[in-house]
CSV table of C-alpha atoms in Angstrom, one decimal:
chain,number,residue,atom,x,y,z
A,1,MET,CA,22.7,-43.9,18.6
A,2,LYS,CA,21.7,-43.1,15.5
A,3,THR,CA,18.1,-44.1,14.3
A,4,ILE,CA,17.2,-41.5,17.9
A,5,ARG,CA,18.4,-39.2,15.6
A,6,GLN,CA,16.9,-40.3,12.3
A,7,LYS,CA,13.2,-41.1,14.2
A,8,LEU,CA,13.7,-37.2,15.9
A,9,ILE,CA,14.3,-35.5,12.4
A,10,ILE,CA,11.4,-35.8,10.9
A,11,PRO,CA,9.3,-34.2,13.8
A,12,ILE,CA,11.7,-31.9,13.2
A,13,ILE,CA,11.2,-31.0,10.8
A,14,ALA,CA,7.6,-31.0,10.4
A,15,LEU,CA,7.5,-29.0,14.0
A,16,ALA,CA,9.5,-26.1,12.3
A,17,LEU,CA,7.3,-25.9,8.8
A,18,ALA,CA,4.7,-25.9,11.0
A,19,SER,CA,5.7,-22.8,12.7
A,20,VAL,CA,6.8,-21.0,9.5
A,21,THR,CA,3.7,-21.3,8.1
A,22,ALA,CA,1.7,-21.2,11.4
A,23,CYS,CA,4.0,-17.7,11.4
A,24,LYS,CA,3.6,-16.6,7.9
A,25,ASP,CA,-1.2,-17.2,8.0
A,26,GLY,CA,-1.0,-14.7,11.5
A,27,ASN,CA,0.8,-12.4,9.3
A,28,LYS,CA,-1.7,-12.4,6.8
A,29,ASN,CA,-5.0,-12.9,9.5
A,30,GLU,CA,-6.1,-9.2,8.5
A,31,PRO,CA,-9.7,-8.9,10.0
A,32,ALA,CA,-12.2,-9.9,7.1
A,33,ALA,CA,-12.9,-6.8,5.7
A,34,PRO,CA,-17.1,-7.3,5.2
A,35,MET,CA,-17.8,-7.8,2.7
A,36,SER,CA,-21.2,-6.8,0.4
A,37,ASN,CA,-22.0,-8.3,-2.0
A,38,GLU,CA,-25.8,-7.4,-2.6
A,39,MET,CA,-25.9,-5.2,-6.1
A,40,HIS,CA,-26.6,-2.3,-6.0
A,41,GLN,CA,-26.9,-0.6,-8.8
A,42,GLU,CA,-28.3,-2.0,-12.5
A,43,LYS,CA,-25.5,-2.8,-13.9
A,44,PRO,CA,-22.9,-0.9,-12.7
A,45,ASN,CA,-19.7,-1.5,-15.9
A,46,HIS,CA,-22.0,-0.6,-19.0
A,47,ASP,CA,-22.8,2.4,-17.3
A,48,ASP,CA,-19.7,4.0,-18.4
A,49,ASN,CA,-18.9,2.2,-21.3
A,50,ASP,CA,-22.0,2.6,-23.8
A,51,GLY,CA,-21.9,1.8,-27.3
A,52,HIS,CA,-21.1,5.2,-28.4
A,53,HIS,CA,-17.5,5.7,-26.6
A,54,ASP,CA,-17.0,2.0,-27.9
A,55,GLY,CA,-16.1,3.1,-31.2
A,56,ALA,CA,-13.7,5.7,-29.8
A,57,GLY,CA,-11.3,3.1,-28.0
A,58,MET,CA,-10.8,1.1,-30.6
A,59,ASP,CA,-9.9,3.9,-32.8
A,60,THR,CA,-7.2,4.6,-29.6
A,61,ALA,CA,-6.3,1.3,-30.0
A,62,MET,CA,-5.2,1.9,-33.3
A,63,ASN,CA,-3.6,4.8,-32.9
A,64,GLY,CA,-1.7,3.2,-30.7
A,65,HIS,CA,-3.4,4.5,-27.7
A,66,GLY,CA,-4.6,1.2,-26.8
A,67,ASN,CA,-3.1,0.9,-23.9
A,68,ALA,CA,-4.0,4.0,-21.7
A,69,GLN,CA,-7.8,3.1,-23.0
A,70,ALA,CA,-7.5,-0.4,-21.5
A,71,ILE,CA,-6.3,1.6,-18.3
A,72,LEU,CA,-9.2,4.3,-18.6
A,73,ASN,CA,-11.3,1.5,-19.0
A,74,ASP,CA,-10.1,-0.7,-15.8
A,75,TYR,CA,-10.7,2.7,-14.1
A,76,PHE,CA,-13.7,3.2,-15.1
A,77,ASN,CA,-15.0,0.2,-13.8
A,78,LEU,CA,-13.2,0.5,-10.4
A,79,LYS,CA,-14.6,3.6,-9.8
A,80,ASN,CA,-18.6,2.6,-10.2
A,81,ALA,CA,-17.4,-1.2,-8.1
A,82,LEU,CA,-17.0,2.3,-5.0
A,83,VAL,CA,-20.1,4.0,-5.8
A,84,GLY,CA,-21.9,0.5,-5.5
A,85,ASP,CA,-19.2,-0.1,-2.0
A,86,ASP,CA,-18.9,-3.0,-3.2
A,87,ASN,CA,-15.7,-3.5,-1.3
A,88,GLY,CA,-15.6,-7.0,-2.7
A,89,LYS,CA,-15.7,-6.3,-6.6
A,90,ALA,CA,-13.3,-3.2,-6.1
A,91,LYS,CA,-10.3,-5.5,-4.8
A,92,GLY,CA,-11.1,-7.9,-8.0
A,93,LEU,CA,-10.9,-4.1,-9.9
A,94,GLY,CA,-8.2,-3.1,-8.5
A,95,ALA,CA,-6.4,-6.3,-9.5
A,96,ALA,CA,-7.2,-5.6,-13.0
A,97,LEU,CA,-6.2,-1.7,-13.3
A,98,ALA,CA,-3.5,-2.9,-11.5
A,99,THR,CA,-2.6,-5.2,-14.6
A,100,SER,CA,-3.3,-2.8,-17.1
A,101,LEU,CA,-1.2,-0.1,-16.3
A,102,GLY,CA,1.5,-2.8,-16.0
A,103,ASN,CA,1.2,-3.3,-19.1
A,104,PHE,CA,0.8,0.5,-20.4
A,105,ASP,CA,3.4,1.3,-23.6
A,106,ALA,CA,5.3,5.0,-23.3
A,107,SER,CA,7.2,3.7,-25.9
A,108,HIS,CA,5.8,6.5,-28.5
A,109,TYR,CA,5.5,10.0,-26.0
A,110,THR,CA,8.6,12.2,-26.1
A,111,ASP,CA,11.3,11.8,-24.3
A,112,ALA,CA,9.7,13.9,-21.3
A,113,GLN,CA,6.5,12.6,-21.6
A,114,GLN,CA,7.8,9.7,-21.3
A,115,SER,CA,9.1,9.9,-17.2
A,116,GLU,CA,6.5,11.8,-16.5
A,117,LEU,CA,4.1,8.8,-17.7
A,118,LYS,CA,6.2,6.6,-15.8
A,119,ASP,CA,6.6,8.1,-12.7
A,120,ILE,CA,2.5,8.0,-12.3
A,121,VAL,CA,2.3,4.0,-13.5
A,122,GLU,CA,4.2,3.8,-10.7
A,123,ASP,CA,2.9,5.3,-8.2
A,124,ALA,CA,-1.3,4.7,-10.3
A,125,VAL,CA,-0.2,0.8,-9.2
A,126,GLU,CA,0.5,0.4,-5.7
A,127,HIS,CA,-2.6,2.9,-5.7
A,128,ALA,CA,-4.2,-0.1,-7.2
A,129,GLU,CA,-2.4,-2.9,-5.3
A,130,HIS,CA,-3.4,-1.3,-2.0
A,131,ILE,CA,-6.9,-1.4,-3.9
A,132,SER,CA,-6.8,-4.9,-4.5
A,133,GLU,CA,-6.5,-5.9,-0.9
A,134,SER,CA,-7.9,-3.4,1.3
A,135,ASP,CA,-11.3,-1.9,2.7
A,136,ILE,CA,-13.0,-0.1,1.2
A,137,ALA,CA,-12.2,3.3,3.2
A,138,HIS,CA,-9.1,2.5,2.4
A,139,GLN,CA,-10.2,1.7,-1.1
A,140,ARG,CA,-11.4,5.6,-1.3
A,141,GLU,CA,-8.8,6.8,0.1
A,142,HIS,CA,-6.1,5.7,-2.7
A,143,PHE,CA,-8.6,6.4,-5.1
A,144,LYS,CA,-8.0,10.5,-4.7
A,145,VAL,CA,-4.6,9.8,-5.8
A,146,LEU,CA,-5.6,7.1,-7.6
A,147,SER,CA,-8.0,9.6,-9.9
A,148,LYS,CA,-5.2,12.0,-10.0
A,149,ASP,CA,-2.6,10.5,-11.6
A,150,VAL,CA,-4.7,9.1,-13.9
A,151,ILE,CA,-6.3,12.6,-15.0
A,152,ASP,CA,-1.8,13.4,-15.1
A,153,MET,CA,-2.3,10.7,-17.4
A,154,VAL,CA,-5.0,12.0,-19.8
A,155,ALA,CA,-3.8,14.9,-19.9
A,156,ILE,CA,-0.5,13.8,-21.4
A,157,THR,CA,-2.3,11.1,-23.6
A,158,GLY,CA,-5.2,12.0,-23.9
A,159,THR,CA,-8.6,10.9,-25.2
A,160,GLU,CA,-11.2,10.4,-27.7
A,161,MET,CA,-13.9,9.2,-25.2
A,162,LYS,CA,-15.6,12.6,-23.9
A,163,LEU,CA,-15.0,12.5,-20.5
A,164,TYR,CA,-15.7,15.1,-16.6
A,165,GLU,CA,-13.9,16.1,-14.4
A,166,GLN,CA,-16.0,16.1,-10.5
A,167,PHE,CA,-15.3,17.1,-7.6
A,168,CYS,CA,-16.9,16.8,-4.6
A,169,PRO,CA,-15.4,19.2,-1.7
A,170,MET,CA,-16.6,17.5,1.0
A,171,TYR,CA,-14.2,13.9,1.1
A,172,ASP,CA,-10.5,15.0,2.1
A,173,GLY,CA,-10.4,18.3,1.9
A,174,GLY,CA,-12.4,17.5,-2.0
A,175,THR,CA,-11.3,15.7,-3.8
A,176,ALA,CA,-11.2,15.2,-7.9
A,177,TRP,CA,-12.1,11.8,-9.8
A,178,LEU,CA,-13.1,11.1,-13.5
A,179,SER,CA,-16.6,9.4,-15.0
A,180,THR,CA,-18.2,9.3,-18.4
A,181,LYS,CA,-21.7,11.0,-17.4
A,182,GLU,CA,-21.9,14.0,-16.8
A,183,GLU,CA,-23.9,13.6,-13.7
A,184,VAL,CA,-22.5,12.5,-10.1
A,185,ARG,CA,-22.1,9.6,-9.0
A,186,ASN,CA,-19.8,10.3,-6.1
A,187,PRO,CA,-16.7,6.8,-6.0
A,188,TYR,CA,-16.1,8.1,-2.0
A,189,TYR,CA,-19.3,8.1,-0.3
A,190,GLY,CA,-21.2,5.0,-3.0
A,191,SER,CA,-25.2,5.2,-1.6
A,192,LYS,CA,-24.1,7.6,1.4
A,193,MET,CA,-23.8,10.8,-0.4
A,194,LEU,CA,-24.2,9.3,-3.8
A,195,THR,CA,-24.8,12.9,-5.8
A,196,CYS,CA,-23.0,14.9,-3.7
A,197,GLY,CA,-20.7,17.1,-6.0
A,198,LYS,CA,-20.4,18.7,-9.5
A,199,VAL,CA,-18.3,18.3,-12.8
A,200,GLN,CA,-15.3,21.2,-12.6
A,201,ARG,CA,-14.3,20.8,-16.1
A,202,GLU,CA,-15.5,18.7,-19.5
A,203,ILE,CA,-12.7,16.8,-21.1
A,204,ASN,CA,-13.2,17.5,-24.8
B,1,MET,CA,3.5,-39.5,31.8
B,2,LYS,CA,5.6,-40.9,29.1
B,3,ILE,CA,4.3,-38.8,26.5
B,4,VAL,CA,4.1,-35.8,28.2
B,5,LYS,CA,8.3,-36.4,28.5
B,6,ILE,CA,8.4,-37.0,25.0
B,7,ILE,CA,7.0,-34.3,23.5
B,8,ALA,CA,8.9,-31.7,26.7
B,9,ILE,CA,12.0,-33.3,24.0
B,10,VAL,CA,10.4,-32.9,20.6
B,11,LEU,CA,9.4,-29.5,21.0
B,12,LEU,CA,13.1,-28.4,23.2
B,13,VAL,CA,14.6,-30.0,21.1
B,14,THR,CA,12.8,-28.1,17.8
B,15,PHE,CA,13.6,-25.1,19.3
B,16,VAL,CA,17.2,-25.9,19.3
B,17,GLY,CA,17.3,-26.7,15.9
B,18,ILE,CA,15.4,-23.6,14.6
B,19,GLN,CA,18.6,-21.8,16.2
B,20,PHE,CA,19.8,-23.1,13.7
B,21,ILE,CA,18.0,-22.7,10.5
B,22,PRO,CA,19.1,-18.2,8.9
B,23,THR,CA,17.3,-15.8,8.9
B,24,THR,CA,18.7,-12.8,6.3
B,25,ARG,CA,19.9,-10.0,8.3
B,26,ASN,CA,18.7,-5.9,7.4
B,27,GLN,CA,21.5,-3.8,8.7
B,28,SER,CA,23.9,-1.5,6.7
B,29,ASP,CA,26.6,0.5,8.2
B,30,SER,CA,26.3,3.6,6.0
B,31,VAL,CA,23.3,5.5,5.3
B,32,PRO,CA,23.3,6.6,1.3
B,33,SER,CA,22.8,10.3,0.8
B,34,THR,CA,19.7,9.6,0.2
B,35,ASP,CA,18.6,9.3,3.1
B,36,PHE,CA,14.8,10.4,4.4
B,37,MET,CA,17.1,12.4,7.8
B,38,LEU,CA,19.7,13.8,5.0
B,39,VAL,CA,17.2,15.1,2.4
B,40,ASN,CA,15.2,17.1,5.4
B,41,ASN,CA,15.1,19.4,7.8
B,42,VAL,CA,13.9,17.4,10.2
B,43,PRO,CA,13.2,18.2,13.4
B,44,LYS,CA,15.1,16.4,16.2
B,45,ASN,CA,12.5,15.3,18.6
B,46,ILE,CA,10.8,14.1,15.4
B,47,GLN,CA,14.3,13.0,14.1
B,48,ASN,CA,14.5,10.2,17.5
B,49,LYS,CA,10.5,9.1,16.8
B,50,LEU,CA,11.1,7.9,13.6
B,51,GLN,CA,14.7,6.7,13.7
B,52,ILE,CA,12.3,4.6,16.8
B,53,SER,CA,9.6,3.3,15.6
B,54,CYS,CA,9.9,4.0,12.2
B,55,TYR,CA,13.4,2.8,10.8
B,56,ASP,CA,13.8,-0.5,12.5
B,57,CYS,CA,11.4,-1.9,9.5
B,58,HIS,CA,11.1,1.0,6.6
B,59,SER,CA,15.4,0.6,6.4
B,60,ASN,CA,18.2,0.0,5.5
B,61,ASN,CA,19.0,-1.1,9.2
B,62,THR,CA,16.8,-3.0,12.0
B,63,GLN,CA,17.9,-2.1,15.9
B,64,TYR,CA,17.1,-6.4,17.3
B,65,PRO,CA,17.3,-7.2,20.6
B,66,TRP,CA,18.8,-10.1,22.0
B,67,TYR,CA,14.8,-11.6,21.6
B,68,ASN,CA,14.5,-11.1,18.0
B,69,LYS,CA,17.1,-13.1,17.2
B,70,VAL,CA,16.1,-16.4,18.4
B,71,GLN,CA,13.2,-18.0,16.2
B,72,PRO,CA,10.6,-18.3,15.2
B,73,VAL,CA,10.6,-14.5,16.8
B,74,ALA,CA,13.0,-13.9,13.7
B,75,TRP,CA,11.5,-15.0,11.1
B,76,PHE,CA,8.3,-13.0,12.0
B,77,LEU,CA,10.1,-9.8,12.2
B,78,GLU,CA,12.6,-10.9,8.7
B,79,ASP,CA,8.5,-11.6,7.6
B,80,HIS,CA,8.1,-7.1,8.2
B,81,ILE,CA,10.9,-5.2,7.5
B,82,LYS,CA,11.0,-7.1,3.8
B,83,GLU,CA,7.4,-5.7,3.4
B,84,GLY,CA,7.6,-2.6,5.2
B,85,LYS,CA,10.9,-2.4,2.8
B,86,ALA,CA,9.0,-2.7,-0.3
B,87,GLU,CA,7.0,0.2,0.7
B,88,LEU,CA,8.9,2.6,2.5
B,89,ASN,CA,12.8,2.2,2.6
B,90,PHE,CA,13.3,5.8,4.8
B,91,ASN,CA,17.3,5.4,3.5
B,92,GLU,CA,16.5,6.4,-0.1
B,93,TRP,CA,13.6,8.5,0.2
B,94,ASN,CA,14.6,10.6,-2.0
B,95,SER,CA,15.5,9.3,-5.0
B,96,LEU,CA,11.5,8.8,-5.4
B,97,SER,CA,10.1,12.0,-7.5
B,98,THR,CA,7.9,14.3,-5.7
B,99,ARG,CA,4.9,12.7,-6.6
B,100,ARG,CA,5.5,10.1,-5.0
B,101,LYS,CA,6.4,11.4,-2.1
B,102,THR,CA,3.3,13.4,-2.1
B,103,SER,CA,1.8,9.4,-2.4
B,104,LYS,CA,4.1,7.9,0.6
B,105,LEU,CA,3.5,11.2,3.1
B,106,ARG,CA,-0.2,10.9,2.4
B,107,SER,CA,0.2,7.2,3.8
B,108,ILE,CA,2.6,7.5,6.4
B,109,ILE,CA,0.2,11.0,7.4
B,110,LYS,CA,-3.0,8.9,7.0
B,111,GLN,CA,-2.2,5.4,8.8
B,112,ILE,CA,-0.9,7.3,12.0
B,113,GLU,CA,-4.2,8.8,11.8
B,114,ASN,CA,-5.4,5.9,11.9
B,115,GLY,CA,-3.7,4.3,13.8
B,116,GLU,CA,-2.2,1.2,11.7
B,117,MET,CA,1.4,2.6,12.1
B,118,PRO,CA,3.4,1.6,14.2
B,119,LEU,CA,2.2,-1.8,14.5
B,120,ASP,CA,0.8,-4.0,17.4
B,121,SER,CA,2.4,-6.2,16.7
B,122,TYR,CA,6.2,-4.2,17.5
B,123,THR,CA,5.0,-1.9,19.7
B,124,PHE,CA,3.8,-4.6,22.4
B,125,ILE,CA,7.0,-5.7,22.7
B,126,HIS,CA,8.8,-2.1,21.8
B,127,ARG,CA,7.1,-0.1,24.5
B,128,ASP,CA,8.5,3.1,24.0
B,129,ALA,CA,7.9,3.2,19.7
B,130,ARG,CA,4.2,3.9,20.5
B,131,PHE,CA,3.3,7.7,19.8
B,132,SER,CA,1.2,9.4,22.2
B,133,GLU,CA,-1.2,11.9,20.9
B,134,ALA,CA,0.5,14.2,21.7
B,135,GLU,CA,3.6,12.9,19.3
B,136,ALA,CA,1.4,11.7,16.9
B,137,GLU,CA,0.0,14.8,16.2
B,138,GLU,CA,3.7,16.8,16.2
B,139,ILE,CA,4.7,14.7,13.4
B,140,ILE,CA,1.1,14.6,11.2
B,141,ASN,CA,1.4,18.3,12.0
B,142,TRP,CA,5.5,18.0,10.5
B,143,VAL,CA,5.1,15.5,8.0
B,144,THR,CA,1.9,17.7,6.6
B,145,GLN,CA,4.2,20.4,6.3
B,146,LEU,CA,6.4,18.3,4.4
B,147,LYS,CA,4.1,17.2,1.9
B,148,ASP,CA,2.4,20.4,1.2
B,149,SER,CA,5.8,22.2,-0.1
B,150,LEU,CA,6.7,19.5,-1.6
């Protein structure tokens, strides 16, 4: 009797485990998003980070504003990936942005600013995380709200960079984003309508 | 023939065996004061629809039909509820800031619009959780109003 039990218990456990993992796999089995790994842009990461701004970035880092700068850098990289219709790259950059948002240190701001920043960061992290695991249409939906968060963050933290708030009236009833360049490169439409939009505000 | 018998027995024993592995149940008697329905003036028909179609995975209280107590269905469900509540818990609605509420409402609208919610795997069994086109439109309109009023 005992040996039968022992013989049975192993396959039972094995099967039970198999059914658990099979189930979990089934959950995560989203249809693989078509990934375009072609490089549409020559240097997507470089566009917004030209030498002139590096100095400014370092200054802000020394003033203790480095984290806001890190967030902005990741935001612009992500924006450029979306401009380039690069779903795979945007996933990785969404994850990077979620990390830099998580590392944000608001301790040297006033209490009111801190609670506002905490709220902004919490919201933005969620959108960045979604971007790290979505197809490009979803990434763009989340980028819209993320952009609002980042614009609101900059209103508090300020930045030494020269920024352009741009606006596309066509996407989802009108949508804004930030860019370091004056010329419009639309992250919501990418190659479909690359230059749709206008500068609606200059920062610095 | 013999091998078929053995396999059948093993499967049966496994099925019975896994019933004894406990799962965490998502059940609560009280509705906290932060609940979506309590802090918003939600029309009755929309309340019903949200309760049936959303609250099983997006609140602290799931209505478990009998088959959801059976493994491995219960595991599958447990996973969904955990994920669903992390994303949005209607019971804790009012603990969110205005920014977060706006974000959530926007997501609710998009997900219903795109037919992503309620999940197909859920409506497959819960036929009454499906939204007809008219119901989806009604909910989207109401949620949009709420979002714009924040």
